[in-house]
Every structure is written in structure tokens, then in C-alpha cells.
Short mmCIF file of C-alpha atoms in Angstrom, two decimals:
data_model
loop_
_atom_site.label_atom_id
_atom_site.label_comp_id
_atom_site.label_asym_id
_atom_site.label_seq_id
_atom_site.Cartn_x
_atom_site.Cartn_y
_atom_site.Cartn_z
CA MET A 1 -0.08 -0.05 0.03
CA VAL A 2 2.90 2.50 0.93
CA ARG A 3 4.60 1.57 -2.41
CA LYS A 4 1.46 2.41 -4.36
CA PHE A 5 1.02 5.67 -2.39
CA PHE A 6 4.62 6.94 -3.33
CA ALA A 7 4.33 5.42 -7.04
CA GLY A 8 0.92 7.40 -7.14
CA LEU A 9 2.71 10.65 -6.17
CA LEU A 10 5.32 10.15 -8.76
CA LEU A 11 2.53 9.48 -11.27
CA ILE A 12 1.01 12.76 -10.44
CA LEU A 13 4.40 14.65 -10.55
CA PHE A 14 5.02 13.16 -14.00
CA SER A 15 1.70 14.26 -15.25
CA LEU A 16 2.16 17.80 -13.97
CA LEU A 17 5.58 18.09 -15.44
CA SER A 18 4.44 16.97 -18.76
CA ILE A 19 2.11 19.96 -19.14
CA PRO A 20 4.74 22.81 -19.39
CA PHE A 21 7.13 20.37 -21.27
CA ALA A 22 4.30 19.65 -23.88
CA PHE A 23 3.68 23.31 -24.24
CA GLY A 24 7.18 24.29 -24.48
CA ALA A 25 7.92 21.57 -27.21
CA SER A 26 4.95 22.46 -29.26
CA ALA A 27 5.88 26.22 -29.25
CA ILE A 28 9.56 25.13 -30.45
CA ASN A 29 7.90 23.01 -33.11
CA ILE A 30 5.74 25.79 -34.25
CA PHE A 31 7.89 28.87 -34.03
CA LEU A 32 10.85 27.34 -35.71
CA ASP A 33 8.81 25.93 -38.58
CA ARG A 34 9.05 27.76 -41.95
CA ASN A 35 5.65 26.10 -42.93
CA PHE A 36 3.87 27.98 -40.14
CA TYR A 37 5.19 31.33 -41.23
CA ALA A 38 4.65 30.69 -44.78
CA GLY A 39 1.18 29.19 -44.25
CA ASN A 40 -1.26 30.10 -41.47
CA PHE A 41 0.67 33.03 -40.31
CA SER A 42 0.80 34.43 -43.91
CA ASP A 43 -2.87 33.95 -44.31
CA GLN A 44 -3.56 35.77 -41.02
CA LEU A 45 -1.28 38.59 -42.04
CA TYR A 46 -3.05 38.95 -45.49
CA ASP A 47 -6.44 39.16 -43.63
CA PHE A 48 -4.98 41.60 -41.14
CA LEU A 49 -3.62 43.86 -43.85
CA GLU A 50 -6.88 43.71 -45.88
CA GLU A 51 -8.89 44.68 -42.70
CA THR A 52 -6.43 47.43 -41.80
CA LEU A 53 -6.93 49.07 -45.35
CA VAL A 54 -10.65 49.05 -44.70
CA ASN A 55 -10.65 50.50 -41.18
CA LYS A 56 -7.64 52.75 -41.19
CA SER A 57 -7.46 54.33 -44.70
CA VAL A 58 -8.15 57.85 -43.24
CA GLU A 59 -5.29 57.51 -40.79
CA MET A 60 -2.96 56.07 -43.50
CA LYS A 61 -3.98 59.14 -45.64
CA LEU A 62 -4.67 56.82 -48.76
CA PRO A 63 -6.01 58.58 -51.89
CA VAL A 64 -8.79 56.10 -52.07
CA SER A 65 -11.44 54.87 -49.73
CA GLY A 66 -10.62 51.81 -47.48
CA GLU A 67 -13.02 49.45 -49.30
CA ASP A 68 -11.41 50.44 -52.53
CA ALA A 69 -7.91 50.16 -51.21
CA ALA A 70 -8.68 46.57 -49.91
CA GLU A 71 -10.11 45.68 -53.35
CA ILE A 72 -6.91 46.84 -55.01
CA PHE A 73 -4.79 45.07 -52.53
CA VAL A 74 -6.59 41.71 -53.02
CA SER A 75 -6.60 42.05 -56.87
CA VAL A 76 -2.94 42.58 -57.09
CA LEU A 77 -1.41 40.78 -54.16
CA SER A 78 -2.71 37.12 -53.79
CA ARG A 79 -2.43 34.93 -50.69
CA GLU A 80 0.17 32.83 -52.52
CA ASP A 81 2.23 35.84 -53.05
CA MET A 82 2.02 36.85 -49.37
CA ARG A 83 3.15 33.29 -48.54
CA ASP A 84 6.08 33.66 -50.89
CA LEU A 85 7.00 36.92 -49.44
CA VAL A 86 6.92 35.81 -45.83
CA GLY A 87 8.64 32.50 -46.68
CA ALA A 88 11.47 34.52 -48.41
CA MET A 89 11.88 36.63 -45.08
CA TRP A 90 11.96 33.49 -43.09
CA ASP A 91 14.83 31.97 -45.28
CA GLU A 92 16.90 35.21 -44.85
CA VAL A 93 16.36 35.00 -41.06
CA ALA A 94 17.29 31.36 -40.95
CA LYS A 95 20.60 31.86 -42.66
CA LEU A 96 21.62 34.88 -40.51
CA LYS A 97 25.21 34.84 -39.42
CA VAL A 98 26.58 36.63 -36.33
CA ASP A 99 30.13 37.66 -36.12
CA GLU A 100 32.39 37.29 -33.02
CA SER A 101 31.50 40.76 -31.94
CA GLY A 102 27.62 40.02 -32.00
CA ALA A 103 27.10 42.45 -35.04
CA THR A 104 24.64 41.11 -37.51
CA ILE A 105 22.81 42.50 -40.49
CA VAL A 106 19.10 41.52 -41.00
CA LYS A 107 17.91 41.78 -44.57
CA LEU A 108 14.14 41.37 -45.19
CA PRO A 109 13.44 41.01 -48.94
CA VAL A 110 10.28 42.78 -50.35
CA ASP A 111 11.29 42.65 -53.94
CA LEU A 112 8.06 41.00 -54.77
CA LEU A 113 6.18 44.25 -53.69
CA VAL A 114 8.53 46.20 -55.91
CA LYS A 115 7.63 43.97 -58.80
CA LYS A 116 3.93 44.44 -57.98
CA SER A 117 4.12 48.22 -57.53
CA ASP A 118 3.31 48.92 -61.10
CA LYS A 119 0.12 47.07 -60.85
CA PHE A 120 -0.70 48.73 -57.49
CA SER A 121 -0.28 52.23 -58.96
CA SER A 122 -2.11 51.48 -62.09
CA ALA A 123 -5.09 50.02 -60.24
CA MET A 124 -5.18 52.88 -57.60
CA ALA A 125 -4.98 55.39 -60.45
CA THR A 126 -7.90 53.87 -62.31
CA GLN A 127 -9.89 53.58 -58.99
CA MET A 128 -9.15 57.24 -58.16
CA MET A 129 -10.13 58.50 -61.59
CA GLU A 130 -13.59 56.88 -61.41
CA LYS A 131 -14.18 58.00 -57.70
CA ILE A 132 -12.58 61.59 -57.33
CA PRO A 133 -14.61 64.51 -58.57
CA LYS A 134 -13.36 66.86 -61.35
CA CYS A 135 -11.59 70.14 -60.34
CA GLY A 136 -12.50 73.57 -61.46
CA LYS A 137 -11.49 75.07 -64.87
CA ASP A 138 -7.60 75.36 -65.35
CA GLN A 139 -6.98 73.91 -61.88
CA ASN A 140 -3.96 71.50 -61.44
CA LEU A 141 -3.98 68.28 -59.58
CA PRO A 142 -3.90 69.05 -55.94
CA GLU A 143 -1.34 67.33 -53.58
CA ASP A 144 -4.20 65.71 -51.52
CA PHE A 145 -5.87 64.28 -54.71
CA SER A 146 -9.20 66.02 -53.69
CA CYS A 147 -10.15 66.55 -57.41
CA LEU A 148 -9.04 65.78 -60.90
CA PRO A 149 -8.24 68.28 -63.79
CA GLU A 150 -11.10 68.20 -66.08
CA THR A 151 -9.18 69.30 -69.24
CA LEU A 152 -7.33 66.01 -69.34
CA ALA A 153 -8.68 62.82 -71.12
CA GLU A 154 -9.40 59.75 -69.09
CA GLU A 155 -6.30 57.93 -70.22
CA ASP A 156 -4.17 61.01 -69.66
CA LEU A 157 -5.52 61.17 -66.00
CA VAL A 158 -4.84 57.65 -65.33
CA LEU A 159 -1.30 58.04 -66.59
CA LEU A 160 -0.95 61.25 -64.50
CA LEU A 161 -2.16 59.79 -61.25
CA LYS A 162 -0.02 56.83 -61.84
CA ARG A 163 3.16 58.82 -62.30
CA VAL A 164 2.41 60.92 -59.20
CA LEU A 165 1.76 57.64 -57.18
CA ASP A 166 4.84 56.14 -58.38
CA GLN A 167 6.98 59.15 -57.38
CA LYS A 168 5.25 59.66 -53.90
CA ILE A 169 4.79 56.03 -52.67
CA PHE A 170 6.36 53.29 -54.77
CA SER A 171 9.65 54.91 -55.96
CA SER A 172 10.84 55.03 -52.30
CA LEU A 173 10.09 51.31 -51.78
CA PRO A 174 13.45 49.42 -51.48
CA ASP A 175 14.17 45.78 -52.62
CA GLN A 176 14.83 44.81 -49.01
CA PHE A 177 14.74 46.43 -45.63
CA VAL A 178 18.30 46.29 -43.95
CA LEU A 179 18.53 46.32 -40.11
CA ASN A 180 21.78 46.43 -38.07
CA THR A 181 21.78 44.93 -34.68
CA ASN A 182 23.98 43.52 -32.04
CA LEU A 183 23.36 40.27 -30.37
CA PRO A 184 25.18 38.46 -27.33
CA GLU A 185 28.38 36.77 -28.13
CA ASP A 186 26.62 33.30 -27.46
CA PHE A 187 24.88 33.89 -30.85
CA SER A 188 28.28 33.87 -32.73
CA GLY A 189 27.82 31.80 -35.92
CA GLY A 190 24.24 31.21 -37.04
CA ILE A 191 21.29 32.19 -34.79
CA LEU A 192 19.06 29.10 -35.69
CA GLU A 193 21.99 26.88 -34.96
CA TYR A 194 22.59 28.30 -31.54
CA LEU A 195 18.85 28.04 -30.71
CA LYS A 196 18.72 24.50 -31.86
CA ARG A 197 21.76 23.54 -29.57
CA VAL A 198 20.15 25.18 -26.49
CA ILE A 199 16.81 23.65 -27.35
CA ASN A 200 18.34 20.13 -27.76
CA VAL A 201 20.16 20.43 -24.44
CA ALA A 202 16.96 21.55 -22.68
CA LEU A 203 14.80 18.83 -24.26
CA LEU A 204 17.53 16.19 -23.37
CA ALA A 205 17.40 17.31 -19.74
CA CYS A 206 13.62 17.06 -19.64
CA VAL A 207 13.60 13.62 -21.12
CA LEU A 208 16.09 12.48 -18.70
CA ILE A 209 13.94 13.75 -15.79
CA PHE A 210 10.82 11.94 -17.05
CA LEU A 211 12.96 8.75 -17.59
CA LEU A 212 14.27 9.08 -13.88
CA ILE A 213 10.66 9.37 -12.66
CA LEU A 214 9.75 6.23 -14.65
CA PHE A 215 12.72 4.53 -13.19
CA LEU A 216 11.91 5.52 -9.50
CA ILE A 217 8.30 4.19 -10.14
CA GLY A 218 9.79 0.95 -11.34
CA LEU A 219 12.18 0.82 -8.27
CA ILE A 220 9.11 1.37 -5.84
CA ILE A 221 7.03 -1.24 -7.40
CA PHE A 222 9.91 -3.50 -7.82
CA ARG A 223 8.32 -6.67 -9.06
CA PRO A 224 6.86 -8.41 -10.93
CA TRP A 225 7.90 -7.01 -14.18
CA THR A 226 4.33 -6.88 -15.47
CA ARG A 227 3.31 -4.70 -12.46
CA ILE A 228 6.21 -2.39 -13.21
CA PHE A 229 5.29 -1.93 -16.90
CA LYS A 230 1.64 -1.58 -15.81
CA TRP A 231 2.45 1.37 -13.51
CA ILE A 232 4.68 2.91 -16.21
CA SER A 233 1.96 2.60 -18.98
CA ALA A 234 -0.66 4.00 -16.45
CA THR A 235 1.90 7.00 -15.71
CA ILE A 236 2.18 7.80 -19.51
CA PHE A 237 -1.70 7.23 -19.96
CA PHE A 238 -2.63 9.65 -17.22
CA ALA A 239 -0.02 12.20 -18.54
CA ALA A 240 -1.31 11.98 -22.05
CA PHE A 241 -4.99 12.10 -20.80
CA VAL A 242 -4.44 15.29 -18.73
CA ASN A 243 -2.56 16.94 -21.74
CA SER A 244 -5.32 15.81 -24.15
CA VAL A 245 -8.12 17.27 -22.13
CA ILE A 246 -6.37 20.61 -21.75
CA PHE A 247 -5.34 20.81 -25.32
CA THR A 248 -8.70 19.88 -26.62
CA ILE A 249 -10.27 22.68 -24.49
CA LEU A 250 -7.72 25.04 -25.91
CA PHE A 251 -8.37 23.76 -29.36
CA LEU A 252 -12.31 24.28 -29.13
CA ALA A 253 -12.02 27.45 -27.07
CA ALA A 254 -9.27 29.35 -28.87
CA PRO A 255 -11.68 31.80 -30.74
CA PHE A 256 -13.46 32.65 -27.53
CA MET A 257 -10.41 32.92 -25.19
CA VAL A 258 -8.58 35.74 -26.81
CA PRO A 259 -9.92 39.35 -25.87
CA ASN A 260 -10.83 41.53 -28.68
CA PHE A 261 -7.83 43.84 -29.67
CA GLU A 262 -5.99 44.78 -32.91
CA PHE A 263 -3.95 41.67 -33.02
CA ALA A 264 -6.52 39.23 -31.62
CA GLY A 265 -6.34 37.17 -34.88
CA PHE A 266 -2.69 36.47 -34.51
CA ALA A 267 -3.09 35.46 -30.94
CA THR A 268 -6.06 33.25 -31.63
CA LEU A 269 -3.92 31.49 -34.52
CA ILE A 270 -0.93 30.82 -31.90
CA VAL A 271 -3.33 29.31 -29.33
CA PHE A 272 -5.02 27.33 -31.88
CA SER A 273 -1.79 26.15 -33.55
CA LEU A 274 -0.26 25.11 -30.18
CA ALA A 275 -3.40 23.06 -29.19
CA GLN A 276 -3.61 21.42 -32.55
CA ASN A 277 0.07 20.58 -32.52
CA LEU A 278 -0.15 19.22 -28.98
CA LEU A 279 -3.05 16.97 -29.77
CA ILE A 280 -1.21 15.36 -32.84
CA TRP A 281 1.11 13.65 -30.35
CA SER A 282 -0.72 13.50 -27.06
CA ILE A 283 -3.74 11.40 -28.65
CA PRO A 284 -1.64 8.77 -30.25
CA MET A 285 0.54 8.34 -26.94
CA LEU A 286 -2.83 8.17 -25.02
CA LEU A 287 -4.12 5.35 -27.04
CA LEU A 288 -0.72 3.46 -27.11
CA ALA A 289 -0.37 3.70 -23.27
CA LEU A 290 -3.87 2.70 -22.76
CA ALA A 291 -3.61 -0.33 -25.09
CA LEU A 292 -0.46 -1.44 -23.22
CA TRP A 293 -2.08 -0.84 -19.77
CA ILE A 294 -5.21 -2.89 -20.69
CA TYR A 295 -3.04 -5.73 -22.06
CA LEU A 296 -0.86 -5.81 -18.89
CA ILE A 297 -4.12 -5.84 -16.75
CA TYR A 298 -5.49 -8.77 -18.94
CA HIS A 299 -2.00 -10.55 -18.55
CA ASP A 300 -2.16 -10.21 -14.77
CA SER A 301 -5.62 -11.43 -14.62
CA ARG A 302 -4.88 -14.55 -16.84
CA ARG A 303 -1.78 -15.20 -14.61
CA ILE A 304 -3.67 -15.02 -11.33
CA ALA A 305 -6.48 -17.25 -12.74
#
């Protein structure tokens, strides 16, 4: 009875420690995965930018309405373009090198936007020409685009607007944004390589702790071997069960858990992705441990009979 009590305490300890370990492992798996950024994150960013154009066109001083700006954005830049853009940025970050002094240069390529700028300015000029009223006689194009010269033909107006937009907005868009920064000397070499080394050491330490707990359970139960493995399988089962319940609740409740603020969509995506990733491994482990546990109980009952 005393042995079962102490083994039960270790079972509970194992289950409790497995929760932060699972969250940490899942977070690492998501945030160091290019597919996350070039997939769901890109789609969320695309929706966020479209919504921002609609809601903040006045603050951004756009020459067209928010709805028109969002329509132009969607017609020129596709979701696949956004995925390619974010994926290219991740590739640059992934191959960052840090010298011995800690200095590094971050280059974020936006050449895709530069290539699309001609389409952006053409679509915006066409939209402006259709929506903005005509100016008074002999009046030139105002800087705030409040009206359009009535003396010019439609084609000439579109070309004029496009030229002005190219000069004021798109001509200053670089092929890449360059950031100079300094990092600790520990990052010397590659940033991702350093992170992976640290993560691997931390994961190994956690795995050894879990193995030690299982070993202690085996020492406490001591014999027979079927009872030892029954306790070990039960320990893994309960840990996976606790995690599966928590992650299922997170998975289902993610849209309702995050408060309504500007970046709520990104926060919801992270919570949802964490829960989904955790369930992928916790449910199979739960089923395997349960199957082994049931088999050993059945084996014990036959041996006794």
C-alpha cells in the first residue's frame, strides 16, 4: 500500500511536469517551422492587412477609400504572393550569421512588392479616376488628390495619377529592408544553430527527468515486471490524458479565449496552432499507453487465474 502511495505521487508529478514540457515542445515546433510562417501566419497577415486598409484608410492618408484600397490589395497581391514573401523573409532570417562581436545584418526582402508596384499604382490610379470629382477650370492636380483636372482625357488622367503615385509612394520602396543589430556573443555563428543547440540540451534534460521518474516508479513497485510496466504505462496514459483534455479545451475555445484587440487574430492563431500541434502527439500516445495498460491488466488477470 505504501509503495502504491509513493508511486502514485510520482505518477501525479510526471503528469504535472508533462504539461509545461508539452507546451514548450509544441511552441518550439511551431515557431521554428518555416511552414507555419509561410502558411497560416501568412494567411492571417493577409487578412489583417486587408482589414487594416478598410478600417484605417483615413489615418494612413490613402488617396482612395478603405474598401477600394482593400479591393486593389486583393486584386494585385494574392495569398500565394504573401506566402512567398513571408517565406523569403524566413529564409533570410534562418541563414543569419553573427560575427564574434555580436554584430549582424538582417535583410528582409520585399522585392515582390516592388515588382507588383506597377500594378498597384495602375489599379489605384484607375480607381481614383472613377471616384474623385473633377476640379474647377484650369486647376491643376492638388497634392491631396481632392479633385482631378477636367481638361485631361481619361487615359491621360490615369497616366498622370500613376506617375504621381509612383513618385510619392512606390519609388521609395526598397528591394529589401536592412536592419543592423547587435546580439550577445553566444549567438556567434548562426542564430538558428545556436537556438537549436540550446533547445536540444533543454529537451534532453527534460527527457532524462521523465525517464528518472519512470525509473523510480519501477524501483518502488520493484516486481513483478508486468506490474512495473503496468504502472509505467498507466503513468504515461494519465499524463497524455491530462494533456489531451487541456489541449482539446484550448483547441475548441481558442476563438473565445482571446480578448478583442488589434492583433487578436494572431493571438488566436498561436493558441489554436499550439493546441492542434499538442493533440497530434498526445492522442496517439494516450491510445498506445492505454492499449499497453489494458493488455498488462489482462495478462495479470490470466496469470492469477
